[in-house]
Amino acid sequence: MYRTHHCGELRIEDCGQKVKLAGWIQRIRDLGGMTFIDLRDRYGISQLVFNMETKSDLCSKARAAGREFVIQISGSVVERSNKNQQMPTGDIEIDVDELIILNKAETPPFTIEEISDGGDELRMKYRYLDLRRSPLQKNIILRHKIGIEIRKYLSDLDFLEIETPFLIKSTPEGARDFIVPSRLNSNEFYALPQSPQTYKQLLMVSGFDKYFQIVRCFRDEDLRADRQPEFTQIDCEMSFVEQEDILNTFEGLTRHLLKEIKGIECEEFIRMPYSEAMAKYGSDKPDLRFDMPLHNISKISKGKGFKVFDDAEEIIALSVPDAAEWSRKQIDALTEWVKRPQIGASGLIWMKFEKDGTMKSSVDKFFSEEDKKEWIDACGSNEGDMILILAGNEKQVLNAAGELRLEMGTRLNLRDPKKYAPLWVVDFPLLEWNEDEQRFFAMHHPFTSPRKEDMSKLKSAPGDVRANAYDLVINGVEIGGGSIRIHDREIQMQMFEALGFTPEEAEAQFGFLLGAFKYGAPPHGGIAFGFDRFTAIMAGQNNIRDFIAFPKNNNGRDTMSDAPSAVSSKQLDELLIKIIPSQE
Amino acid sequence: MYRTHHCGELRIEDCGQKVKLAGWIQRIRDLGGMTFIDLRDRYGISQLVFNMETKSDLCSKARAAGREFVIQISGSVVERSNKNQQMPTGDIEIDVDELIILNKAETPPFTIEEISDGGDELRMKYRYLDLRRSPLQKNIILRHKIGIEIRKYLSDLDFLEIETPFLIKSTPEGARDFIVPSRLNSNEFYALPQSPQTYKQLLMVSGFDKYFQIVRCFRDEDLRADRQPEFTQIDCEMSFVEQEDILNTFEGLTRHLLKEIKGIECEEFIRMPYSEAMAKYGSDKPDLRFDMPLHNISKISKGKGFKVFDDAEEIIALSVPDAAEWSRKQIDALTEWVKRPQIGASGLIWMKFEKDGTMKSSVDKFFSEEDKKEWIDACGSNEGDMILILAGNEKQVLNAAGELRLEMGTRLNLRDPKKYAPLWVVDFPLLEWNEDEQRFFAMHHPFTSPRKEDMSKLKSAPGDVRANAYDLVINGVEIGGGSIRIHDREIQMQMFEALGFTPEEAEAQFGFLLGAFKYGAPPHGGIAFGFDRFTAIMAGQNNIRDFIAFPKNNNGRDTMSDAPSAVSSKQLDELLIKIIPSQE
């Protein structure tokens, strides 16, 4: 037996016990007569003490060891004279009788500390060492806990976890598939699933009623900082349900997790229509930890001779509390910020509602005191606030104003990482026009049902049709989304028609699902959560990479194992494929 | 709301209640004045009753519906006059007030019954309908339950479920990889994991201490009836453990599952050395539900002038209880059976130990009464038994005798599917000689540690080195296997040398693991279970395909979705690959 206890569990009550511990050397302090070693494992740190006077051989052996050596010790738990209140084991230390070096370690390329001295790339290459650091250990343990809680909660509600295949058929609709050449079926390919969408719908046709799966999904997209080619989804589907049934079930799950993991009791989640979210927050995933809504002041701001406003489609204002004191320099910097291409505003108009009730603005020569009073009324501003105004075409200005709102929230410290503000965004549009391809695409996916009362518009005004689709948003991040599916073959065919599919194309791509709908498909719907992101949010963080044990870099590479890599020509020959040498 | 209750939950106490149910029509019986519908969902079946006299419109509507229609009804729970004790809801029926047809169904291509009239291929093509049948529903639900129990049990023991990547580096050692072309890294490929082996070892280097994962794995092998290209593994690893720690932990898990799922309390599992399993049962996965061991009677059977025995390397006997009564015809049929190429024996010698104490055999002219007595003593036979004898070279005859033992077990009904006989097979050989490649291969995998006392033989007699490797066997099926790993870089390099790797080859393939071993790898070991097979065994069955929601056929195809399939030339161009048209 290598150990009787973990490094995190011994307490003052254990004094006098003979114990065995094993772990890694976090640090060695040599104080002449005494040598101290901090011994670390997943559970904590225990202090070992070696006395040069009474056990000089043992002490010398300890001194000769190094950081990250793996050791095993036997000794007695004794009370410390110099207690450390910062650590749970800080009242005791182990007076060591025997020391076995289980494995040596070279000096690690960066420090294994709370905050490491290693850069991102170096730590990715030695991910197995970076994972020793306590912030990453905590993240991975948190992820495990959330996974266990989700499974327990859903299983108690009679959900079944059912595994769906990873080697499936490639479908051109949606994002790009990773494909896998088949050796047994020459010249044919599997695809890795972007989500188990069709399979979970088939499981409803099979009568499984309540399905979930925590499952890996794959998308061969050009990667952004916060995207991974493989990611994990909490995938769910239910039969014989309406939208409210699904929202209530998964609101229940989210509240349960917030309570179990964070100790936070939430109020009922707001249900906000997509149109309201866009108008009020300039986003379909508003951060409701702070208010500061947008106000459309187009009507009261046009026709005053200010060309920028007169030419604009919409004029959007937001009132920033206690910002009337901002200096010219601060405002100029903010103006530069909104002009960045990611935000895309052409400029920023401001009006200060001073503490003494006076009003100053960057457009005083166009707008009277009365006009400015109207702005104050429209925005509900108080003395001391500053109103910020953006103008432009609708889509772009709403987006820019939404970004500006978030930026002001950040600058004013209104986005407390310890606060959780969840909401449902509902009534998403069914279809989205794609300028490049000159056709509509499904905003959610082609199986999403239109709202009954909008069905008549599917031919006449497809862009106005709302869907039975919903997103769960927490703190400005989309955590999950789903929809009530189409279960009627006729409506599904109309949907494919609206997407510009011929019946033949629909049949070729989704034939087996359409086929299944012939044999008694129940009404059903579902939702999928991004597990990586969910976990990050539960830790009050944003970088999903810190919550994945072995992530890829922005180029889709695992620099630790050096994947992807070249394969042997024997492998390619067996698969009947040839590579075309890259021109780069 | 679609329903107030499931189809399986209403009881006599619910009589008088107004309820809503939804589900599929299992069958319709039209008895003139009354029409009965059996309504089915995942939870059970409820009987609906429609009265032609009192509600003729409703009853006509019910009669016009068909098998597998999806319907929703409202009605009152009433006591049945004709109770059915076979079903939990058999005391009641629903007197229906309202019937809504949610979806029609064409007549399914086969019957959705306990035993279907559809053939294998047809049922695979319409898997979503086959999954409606109660035997498959039960299997999938059982699989879910086992998964939940495993996670609960291991999590309570401080195991962490940690997800490892699916897009990894291809390694030539072991079975054939599925590979995935990378678009972002031209001319390079990921591989799908055959198991998370290296990653779980890295997690031990990272200090996670106790890891598990229920995870999909992939092997591009030529498929046999009982193999799938993707399969699920319960993958586990622990640090600071010796072999006994791992056996005890996972024996605990197995006993827990047998108790929770089957209500069976097992005794402590036997630990049987590989050499004993081979000698006594002719198999490294003996079925211990019955005894009937093999006996090596070479010494007492040679030199009697019977050439078959005299020329043989080994002579193996087994004593079949109460088989002395077998007819000549029965024995001839058995002789044909052992001569089948899968068994590969050249013939079968028998000796009947009659109830009256006389002995008759097929080789009476070579063997005296005394000789035959010796056989009886060696085999511990009783009056009425028949001794069966095979001869040949060691490996082949042990294998054939092992198969014969199983066959006799089957024929004598000794392999009770309700009985569970688990054991650990331990002390496997470290290496296995491969005739084709004229080199040793790792019997388990290249990271398995040799037993300390055998280390000295690694150069002189590699084939004799035993490994710290173990299999969990239940009822003749290997359920899981694992080993204590090498954690010392030096020994790992010696192992690679024994496998015929140059240091450069070892570095190229496993460099990142060898690198990790430099920085303090703890002693560690693990095990992996085949989840599909484990589930099948827990149901007392053998065909893993019945325990996978969407399996592939023997050619690696999903005939339902028609995967794999051709992909567009655009997809191939983006990946810089070309297909070589198949010659077939």
PDB file of C-alpha atoms in Angstrom, chain B residues 173 274 278 284 427-433 440-446 448 463 465 467 469 471 495 499:
ATOM      1  CA  GLU B 173       1.284  -0.014 -32.904  1.00  0.00           C
ATOM      2  CA  TYR B 274      -3.227 -17.437 -16.685  1.00  0.00           C
ATOM      3  CA  MET B 278      -5.087 -22.464 -19.761  1.00  0.00           C
ATOM      4  CA  ASP B 284      -7.835 -17.435 -20.665  1.00  0.00           C
ATOM      5  CA  ASP B 427      -0.228 -13.151 -14.408  1.00  0.00           C
ATOM      6  CA  PHE B 428      -0.663 -12.945 -18.157  1.00  0.00           C
ATOM      7  CA  PRO B 429       2.491 -13.274 -20.254  1.00  0.00           C
ATOM      8  CA  LEU B 430       4.015  -9.871 -21.004  1.00  0.00           C
ATOM      9  CA  LEU B 431       4.867 -10.664 -24.623  1.00  0.00           C
ATOM     10  CA  GLU B 432       3.488 -12.780 -27.404  1.00  0.00           C
ATOM     11  CA  TRP B 433       5.548 -14.045 -30.331  1.00  0.00           C
ATOM     12  CA  PHE B 440       7.373 -10.066 -29.945  1.00  0.00           C
ATOM     13  CA  PHE B 441       4.235  -8.002 -29.491  1.00  0.00           C
ATOM     14  CA  ALA B 442       2.888  -6.718 -26.195  1.00  0.00           C
ATOM     15  CA  MET B 443       0.092  -9.069 -25.131  1.00  0.00           C
ATOM     16  CA  HIS B 444      -1.765  -6.241 -23.370  1.00  0.00           C
ATOM     17  CA  HIS B 445      -0.026  -3.054 -24.587  1.00  0.00           C
ATOM     18  CA  PRO B 446       3.492  -1.611 -24.545  1.00  0.00           C
ATOM     19  CA  THR B 448       2.223  -2.879 -19.213  1.00  0.00           C
ATOM     20  CA  GLY B 463       8.376 -15.144 -23.688  1.00  0.00           C
ATOM     21  CA  VAL B 465       8.132 -12.884 -18.489  1.00  0.00           C
ATOM     22  CA  ALA B 467       3.064  -9.140 -16.615  1.00  0.00           C
ATOM     23  CA  ALA B 469      -1.853  -7.720 -16.116  1.00  0.00           C
ATOM     24  CA  ASP B 471      -8.676  -9.694 -16.952  1.00  0.00           C
ATOM     25  CA  MET B 495      10.203  -2.717 -23.046  1.00  0.00           C
ATOM     26  CA  LEU B 499       9.302  -5.077 -28.860  1.00  0.00           C
TER      27      LEU B 499
END
